[in-house]
CSV table of C-alpha atoms in Angstrom, one decimal:
chain,number,residue,atom,x,y,z
R,416,MET,CA,-9.2,12.4,-12.4
R,417,SER,CA,-11.1,13.4,-15.5
R,418,ASN,CA,-11.3,16.5,-17.7
R,419,PRO,CA,-14.4,18.4,-17.4
R,420,ASP,CA,-16.8,17.8,-20.3
R,421,VAL,CA,-17.5,20.7,-22.6
R,422,GLU,CA,-21.3,20.4,-22.9
R,423,ASN,CA,-23.8,22.6,-24.6
R,424,GLY,CA,-21.0,24.7,-26.2
R,425,GLY,CA,-19.6,25.6,-22.9
R,426,GLN,CA,-15.9,26.6,-22.5
R,427,ALA,CA,-13.6,24.5,-20.7
R,428,ARG,CA,-11.3,26.2,-18.0
R,429,ALA,CA,-7.6,26.0,-18.4
R,430,PRO,CA,-6.2,23.4,-15.9
R,431,PRO,CA,-3.9,24.3,-13.0
R,432,PRO,CA,-0.3,23.3,-13.1
R,433,THR,CA,0.8,19.6,-12.4
R,434,THR,CA,2.1,19.0,-8.9
R,435,THR,CA,4.5,16.0,-8.2
R,436,GLY,CA,6.8,15.4,-5.3
R,437,ILE,CA,8.4,12.9,-3.1
R,438,LYS,CA,7.2,12.5,0.5
R,439,PRO,CA,8.6,10.7,3.5
R,440,PRO,CA,8.9,6.8,3.2
R,441,PRO,CA,6.8,4.1,4.1
R,442,GLY,CA,8.4,0.7,4.6
R,443,ARG,CA,7.4,-2.8,5.8
R,444,TYR,CA,10.0,-4.1,8.2
R,445,SER,CA,11.0,-7.3,9.7
R,446,ALA,CA,10.5,-6.7,13.4
R,447,SER,CA,13.2,-9.2,14.3
R,448,SER,CA,15.8,-7.1,12.6
R,449,VAL,CA,14.6,-3.6,11.8
R,450,ASP,CA,16.5,-0.7,10.4
R,451,GLY,CA,15.1,2.7,10.1
R,452,GLN,CA,17.6,3.8,7.6
R,453,HIS,CA,16.0,2.1,4.5
R,454,ALA,CA,12.6,2.3,3.4
R,455,PRO,CA,10.7,2.9,0.1
R,456,VAL,CA,9.7,6.3,-1.1
R,457,SER,CA,6.1,7.3,-1.4
R,458,PRO,CA,4.9,9.8,-4.1
R,459,PHE,CA,2.3,12.4,-4.0
R,460,PHE,CA,1.1,12.5,-7.5
R,461,TYR,CA,-1.7,13.9,-8.8
R,462,ASP,CA,-2.2,15.3,-12.4
R,463,HIS,CA,-4.5,18.5,-12.1
R,464,ALA,CA,-4.5,18.6,-15.8
R,465,ALA,CA,-6.9,15.8,-15.8
R,466,GLY,CA,-9.6,18.1,-14.3
R,467,VAL,CA,-12.0,17.6,-11.6
R,468,HIS,CA,-15.0,15.2,-11.2
R,469,GLU,CA,-18.5,16.5,-11.4
R,470,ARG,CA,-18.6,16.2,-7.5
R,471,GLN,CA,-15.6,15.7,-5.2
R,472,HIS,CA,-16.1,13.1,-2.5
R,473,HIS,CA,-15.8,14.0,1.3
R,474,THR,CA,-12.6,12.7,2.8
R,475,TRP,CA,-13.2,10.7,6.2
R,476,LEU,CA,-11.8,7.2,5.7
R,477,VAL,CA,-8.3,8.0,5.2
R,478,PRO,CA,-8.2,10.1,8.5
R,479,LEU,CA,-9.8,7.2,10.2
R,480,VAL,CA,-7.4,4.6,9.0
R,481,VAL,CA,-4.7,6.9,10.2
R,482,LEU,CA,-6.2,7.2,13.8
R,483,ALA,CA,-6.7,3.5,13.9
R,484,ASN,CA,-3.1,2.9,13.2
R,485,VAL,CA,-1.8,5.3,15.7
R,486,ALA,CA,-4.5,3.8,18.3
R,487,MET,CA,-3.2,0.5,17.5
R,488,PHE,CA,0.3,1.3,18.0
R,489,LEU,CA,-0.5,3.0,21.4
R,490,VAL,CA,-2.4,-0.3,22.5
R,491,VAL,CA,0.7,-2.5,21.4
R,492,MET,CA,3.2,-0.3,23.3
R,493,TYR,CA,0.8,-0.2,26.4
R,494,TYR,CA,0.9,-4.1,26.6
R,495,ASN,CA,4.6,-4.3,25.6
R,496,ASP,CA,5.3,-2.5,28.8
R,497,CYS,CA,9.3,-2.5,28.3
R,498,PRO,CA,10.1,-1.5,32.0
R,499,ARG,CA,8.4,-4.7,33.3
R,500,ASN,CA,11.1,-6.8,31.6
R,501,GLY,CA,14.0,-4.6,33.4
R,502,SER,CA,15.4,-3.6,30.2
R,503,ASP,CA,17.3,-0.4,29.4
R,504,CYS,CA,14.1,1.2,27.9
R,505,VAL,CA,14.4,4.4,25.9
R,506,GLY,CA,12.4,7.3,27.4
R,507,ARG,CA,11.6,5.2,30.6
R,508,GLY,CA,11.5,8.0,33.0
R,509,VAL,CA,9.1,10.0,31.2
R,510,LEU,CA,6.9,7.5,29.0
R,511,ARG,CA,6.8,4.7,31.7
R,512,ARG,CA,5.1,1.7,30.4
R,513,PHE,CA,5.0,3.4,26.9
R,514,SER,CA,8.8,3.5,26.7
R,515,PHE,CA,10.5,2.0,23.8
R,516,GLN,CA,12.7,-1.2,23.6
R,517,PRO,CA,16.4,-0.6,23.6
R,518,LEU,CA,17.6,0.9,20.4
R,519,LYS,CA,20.1,-2.1,19.7
R,520,GLU,CA,16.9,-4.2,19.8
R,521,ASN,CA,14.6,-1.8,17.8
R,522,PRO,CA,16.0,1.1,16.4
R,523,LEU,CA,12.7,2.4,15.0
R,524,PHE,CA,11.4,3.3,18.6
R,525,GLY,CA,9.0,0.6,19.2
R,526,PRO,CA,7.9,-2.6,21.0
R,527,SER,CA,9.6,-6.0,20.9
R,528,SER,CA,9.1,-8.4,18.1
R,529,ALA,CA,7.6,-11.0,20.6
R,530,THR,CA,4.8,-8.2,21.4
R,531,LEU,CA,4.2,-7.5,17.7
R,532,GLU,CA,3.9,-11.4,16.9
R,533,LYS,CA,1.6,-11.8,19.9
R,534,TYR,CA,-0.7,-9.1,18.6
R,535,GLY,CA,-0.9,-10.0,15.1
R,536,GLY,CA,2.3,-9.8,13.4
R,537,LEU,CA,2.8,-11.8,10.3
R,538,GLU,CA,4.8,-14.9,11.1
R,539,ARG,CA,5.0,-17.7,8.4
R,540,TYR,CA,4.9,-20.7,10.6
R,541,LYS,CA,1.9,-19.4,12.5
R,542,VAL,CA,-0.1,-18.5,9.2
R,543,VAL,CA,0.9,-22.0,7.4
R,544,HIS,CA,0.8,-24.4,10.4
R,545,GLY,CA,-1.1,-22.5,13.1
R,546,ASN,CA,-4.3,-21.9,11.1
R,547,GLN,CA,-4.0,-18.2,11.8
R,548,ALA,CA,-4.8,-16.6,8.4
R,549,TRP,CA,-6.2,-13.5,10.2
R,550,ARG,CA,-2.5,-12.4,10.4
R,551,LEU,CA,-2.4,-11.6,6.7
R,552,GLU,CA,-4.7,-8.5,7.6
R,553,THR,CA,-3.8,-7.7,11.2
R,554,SER,CA,-0.2,-7.5,10.3
R,555,THR,CA,-0.9,-4.4,8.1
R,556,TRP,CA,-2.2,-2.5,11.0
R,557,LEU,CA,0.9,-2.8,13.2
R,558,HIS,CA,4.1,-0.9,13.1
R,559,ALA,CA,7.5,-1.7,14.2
R,560,GLY,CA,8.1,1.6,15.6
R,561,LEU,CA,7.3,5.4,15.9
R,562,ILE,CA,9.4,6.0,12.8
R,563,HIS,CA,7.9,3.4,10.8
R,564,LEU,CA,4.4,4.5,12.0
R,565,GLY,CA,5.0,8.2,11.1
R,566,ALA,CA,6.6,7.4,7.7
R,567,ASN,CA,3.5,5.3,6.6
R,568,MET,CA,0.8,7.6,7.8
R,569,ILE,CA,2.3,10.6,6.4
R,570,SER,CA,2.5,8.7,3.0
R,571,LEU,CA,-0.9,7.5,3.3
R,572,ILE,CA,-2.3,11.1,3.9
R,573,PHE,CA,-0.6,12.4,0.8
R,574,VAL,CA,-1.7,9.4,-1.4
R,575,GLY,CA,-4.9,8.3,0.2
R,576,VAL,CA,-6.6,11.6,0.7
R,577,ARG,CA,-6.6,12.6,-3.1
R,578,LEU,CA,-7.7,9.3,-4.1
R,579,GLU,CA,-10.6,9.4,-1.7
R,580,GLN,CA,-11.5,12.8,-2.8
R,581,GLN,CA,-11.6,11.5,-6.4
R,582,PHE,CA,-13.0,8.2,-6.2
R,583,GLY,CA,-14.9,7.9,-2.9
R,584,PHE,CA,-14.3,6.0,0.4
R,585,TRP,CA,-15.3,2.5,-0.6
R,586,LYS,CA,-13.2,2.0,-3.8
R,587,VAL,CA,-10.1,3.5,-2.0
R,588,GLY,CA,-10.8,1.5,1.2
R,589,LEU,CA,-11.2,-1.8,-0.8
R,590,VAL,CA,-8.0,-1.3,-2.5
R,591,TYR,CA,-6.2,-0.7,0.6
R,592,LEU,CA,-7.6,-3.5,2.4
R,593,VAL,CA,-7.2,-6.3,-0.3
R,594,SER,CA,-3.6,-4.9,-1.3
R,595,GLY,CA,-2.5,-5.4,2.3
R,596,VAL,CA,-3.7,-9.0,2.1
R,597,GLY,CA,-2.1,-9.4,-1.3
R,598,GLY,CA,1.3,-8.0,0.1
R,599,SER,CA,1.1,-10.6,3.0
R,600,VAL,CA,0.5,-13.5,0.8
R,601,LEU,CA,3.5,-13.1,-1.2
R,602,SER,CA,5.6,-12.0,1.9
R,603,VAL,CA,4.6,-15.5,3.3
R,604,LEU,CA,5.6,-17.2,0.4
R,605,PHE,CA,9.0,-15.7,-0.3
R,606,ILE,CA,10.5,-14.0,2.8
R,607,LYS,CA,13.5,-16.2,4.0
R,608,ASN,CA,13.9,-15.1,7.8
R,609,ASP,CA,11.7,-16.3,10.6
R,610,GLY,CA,11.0,-12.8,12.0
R,611,VAL,CA,7.8,-10.9,12.3
R,612,SER,CA,6.8,-8.8,9.4
R,613,VAL,CA,4.5,-5.8,10.1
R,614,GLY,CA,3.5,-2.5,8.3
R,615,ALA,CA,0.8,-0.8,6.3
R,616,SER,CA,3.3,-0.2,3.2
R,617,GLY,CA,1.8,-3.4,1.3
R,618,ALA,CA,-1.6,-1.7,1.2
R,619,LEU,CA,0.3,1.8,0.6
R,620,PHE,CA,1.9,0.3,-2.5
R,621,GLY,CA,-1.6,-0.9,-3.5
R,622,LEU,CA,-2.5,2.7,-3.6
R,623,LEU,CA,0.2,3.4,-5.8
R,624,GLY,CA,-0.4,0.6,-8.1
R,625,ALA,CA,-4.0,1.5,-8.5
R,626,MET,CA,-2.9,5.2,-9.4
R,627,LEU,CA,-0.8,3.5,-12.2
R,628,SER,CA,-3.6,1.4,-13.5
R,629,GLU,CA,-6.2,4.4,-13.1
R,630,LEU,CA,-3.8,6.4,-15.6
R,631,ILE,CA,-3.7,3.4,-18.1
R,632,THR,CA,-7.4,2.7,-18.0
R,633,ASN,CA,-8.5,6.3,-18.1
R,634,TRP,CA,-6.0,7.2,-20.7
R,635,THR,CA,-8.4,9.2,-23.0
R,636,ILE,CA,-9.1,11.8,-20.2
R,637,TYR,CA,-5.5,12.8,-19.6
R,638,THR,CA,-4.1,15.6,-21.5
R,639,ASN,CA,-0.4,15.2,-20.7
R,640,ARG,CA,-0.2,11.4,-21.0
R,641,ILE,CA,3.4,10.7,-21.3
R,642,ALA,CA,4.6,12.9,-18.7
R,643,ALA,CA,2.1,11.5,-16.1
R,644,MET,CA,3.0,8.0,-17.1
R,645,ALA,CA,6.8,8.5,-16.8
R,646,ASN,CA,6.4,10.2,-13.6
R,647,LEU,CA,4.5,7.3,-12.0
R,648,LEU,CA,6.7,4.8,-13.4
R,649,ILE,CA,9.8,6.4,-12.2
R,650,ILE,CA,8.3,6.8,-8.6
R,651,ALA,CA,7.2,3.1,-8.7
R,652,ALA,CA,10.8,1.9,-9.8
R,653,ILE,CA,12.4,4.1,-7.0
R,654,ASN,CA,10.0,2.7,-4.3
R,655,LEU,CA,10.5,-1.0,-5.3
R,656,ALA,CA,14.3,-0.5,-5.8
R,657,ILE,CA,14.8,0.6,-2.3
R,658,GLY,CA,12.9,-2.4,-1.3
R,659,ILE,CA,16.1,-4.5,-2.2
R,660,LEU,CA,18.1,-3.0,0.9
R,661,PRO,CA,18.2,-5.2,3.9
R,662,HIS,CA,15.6,-5.3,6.7
R,663,VAL,CA,12.8,-4.1,4.5
R,664,ASP,CA,10.2,-6.7,3.2
R,665,ASN,CA,9.9,-5.9,-0.4
R,666,PHE,CA,7.9,-9.0,-1.1
R,667,ALA,CA,5.0,-7.2,0.8
R,668,HIS,CA,5.6,-4.1,-1.5
R,669,ILE,CA,5.7,-6.0,-4.6
R,670,GLY,CA,2.4,-8.1,-3.7
R,671,GLY,CA,0.7,-5.0,-2.6
R,672,PHE,CA,1.6,-3.0,-5.9
R,673,LEU,CA,0.4,-5.8,-8.0
R,674,THR,CA,-2.8,-6.3,-6.2
R,675,GLY,CA,-3.4,-2.6,-6.4
R,676,PHE,CA,-2.4,-2.4,-10.0
R,677,LEU,CA,-5.2,-5.0,-10.9
R,678,LEU,CA,-7.9,-3.3,-8.7
R,679,GLY,CA,-7.4,-0.2,-10.2
R,680,PHE,CA,-8.7,-1.4,-13.6
R,681,VAL,CA,-11.8,-2.8,-11.8
R,682,LEU,CA,-12.5,-0.1,-9.3
R,683,LEU,CA,-11.2,3.3,-10.7
R,684,ILE,CA,-12.5,3.1,-14.3
R,685,GLN,CA,-14.3,6.5,-15.3
R,686,PRO,CA,-16.4,7.4,-18.4
R,687,ARG,CA,-14.5,8.4,-21.5
R,688,PHE,CA,-13.8,11.9,-22.2
R,689,GLY,CA,-16.8,13.7,-23.9
R,690,TRP,CA,-19.3,11.1,-22.6
R,691,SER,CA,-22.5,12.5,-21.3
R,692,GLU,CA,-26.0,11.1,-20.7
R,693,HIS,CA,-29.1,13.2,-21.5
R,694,PRO,CA,-32.8,13.0,-20.6
R,695,PHE,CA,-34.8,10.1,-22.1
R,696,GLY,CA,-31.8,7.9,-22.6
R,697,GLY,CA,-30.0,10.0,-25.1
R,698,LYS,CA,-26.0,9.6,-25.1
R,699,THR,CA,-23.6,11.4,-27.1
R,700,LYS,CA,-20.8,8.5,-26.9
R,701,SER,CA,-20.5,5.2,-25.5
R,702,LYS,CA,-19.6,5.3,-21.8
R,703,TYR,CA,-16.5,3.2,-21.8
R,704,THR,CA,-14.0,2.3,-24.5
R,705,ALA,CA,-13.7,-1.2,-25.4
R,706,CYS,CA,-10.1,-1.1,-24.0
R,707,GLN,CA,-11.4,-0.2,-20.6
R,708,ILE,CA,-13.7,-3.2,-20.7
R,709,VAL,CA,-11.0,-5.6,-21.9
R,710,LEU,CA,-8.7,-4.6,-19.0
R,711,LEU,CA,-11.5,-4.7,-16.4
R,712,VAL,CA,-12.3,-8.3,-17.4
R,713,LEU,CA,-8.6,-9.3,-17.6
R,714,ALA,CA,-7.9,-7.8,-14.2
R,715,VAL,CA,-10.8,-9.6,-12.5
R,716,ILE,CA,-9.7,-12.8,-13.8
R,717,LEU,CA,-6.1,-12.1,-13.1
R,718,THR,CA,-7.0,-11.0,-9.4
R,719,ILE,CA,-9.2,-13.9,-8.6
R,720,ALA,CA,-6.7,-16.4,-9.9
R,721,GLY,CA,-3.6,-14.8,-8.2
R,722,PHE,CA,-5.4,-14.9,-4.8
R,723,ALA,CA,-6.6,-18.4,-5.2
R,724,ILE,CA,-3.5,-19.7,-6.3
R,725,GLY,CA,-1.3,-17.7,-3.5
R,726,LEU,CA,-3.6,-18.7,-0.8
R,727,LEU,CA,-3.5,-22.5,-1.8
R,728,MET,CA,0.4,-22.4,-2.0
R,729,VAL,CA,0.6,-20.6,1.4
R,730,PHE,CA,-1.7,-23.1,3.2
R,731,ARG,CA,0.1,-25.8,1.5
R,732,GLY,CA,3.3,-24.7,3.1
R,733,VAL,CA,5.0,-23.9,-0.3
R,734,ASN,CA,8.4,-21.9,0.0
R,735,GLY,CA,8.4,-20.0,-3.2
R,736,ASN,CA,12.3,-19.6,-2.9
R,737,ASP,CA,12.6,-23.5,-3.3
R,738,HIS,CA,11.1,-23.0,-7.0
R,739,CYS,CA,12.8,-19.8,-7.7
R,740,SER,CA,16.6,-19.5,-6.9
R,741,TRP,CA,16.8,-15.9,-7.7
R,742,CYS,CA,13.6,-14.5,-6.3
R,743,HIS,CA,15.1,-13.6,-2.8
R,744,TYR,CA,17.2,-11.0,-4.7
R,745,LEU,CA,13.9,-9.0,-5.3
R,746,SER,CA,13.9,-8.2,-1.5
R,747,CYS,CA,17.6,-8.0,-0.7
R,748,VAL,CA,20.6,-7.7,-2.8
R,749,PRO,CA,24.0,-8.6,-0.9
R,750,THR,CA,26.9,-6.0,-1.2
R,751,SER,CA,30.2,-5.7,0.5
R,752,SER,CA,28.3,-3.4,3.1
R,753,TRP,CA,25.7,-5.7,4.1
R,754,LYS,CA,24.5,-9.6,4.0
R,755,CYS,CA,21.2,-11.0,3.3
R,756,ASP,CA,21.2,-14.2,5.4
R,757,ASN,CA,18.5,-12.9,7.6
């Protein structure tokens, strides 16, 4: 996301108009009590006024991740085999063993919570006391239902493809994977119910957080800075605000967003506007600003410290709600229309 450098007296082309929008919502749901009506909104935000890289990366990782998530959903549905249990399965006559659990059990058209737990869903007791830390990552590749899967994958395409084109597969992939774990760590620490939490939205929120830090760290290469910042902050606020509705694991969202926000300062840093390198080592400007370097160092320290402290608390069995009486409101705010006991 950088403006084209004007070198050797060349003229810069006028940038195309900025495109923004809001796309279908991702969400991380508790599979024991899911509700498809409430899920965070995912933005498709890209400031074309920031210009184009010298070269655009080929996009293959994001489509591969989408295919992997779809394949994993099919595998889980195959082994779920709803008709085997004699339940009133949805679509039993057509889908047979791929049919969905009764809607009163799973309104998102998906498997049972027991199946999700068996194949890698995030369950606090098994992570803390069962030495199954791998669930912190595997849970991000599972989905509570067809609606959940579709919303997350559509959002991933709109957000992830643009980022991969600009920054390459390994940077976007690293943000995605690590943010998913960061979301799971915070979820284990603070989620109050004993259900199974699944979904890729922690990783998706990580991409959103990385977009925000990318804007901050590459501030000098944007032309319409205030509008871009306001747009991202508003969309991030909407995303997280919807997470306070019931049956949505907002702790996974917050943890993923914070992780991606820090990683963006490290991985998505770009040379300052006007920097260029000539033969024989000549440079017109220093490559990075002092502010970029300071933010990078701080982000590395905070990321390492955050994961070290978070994982230590998880494996010691710490319940964050015992030390923070109001934190549960970050994931669910009770009203006259719903309760947050579970």
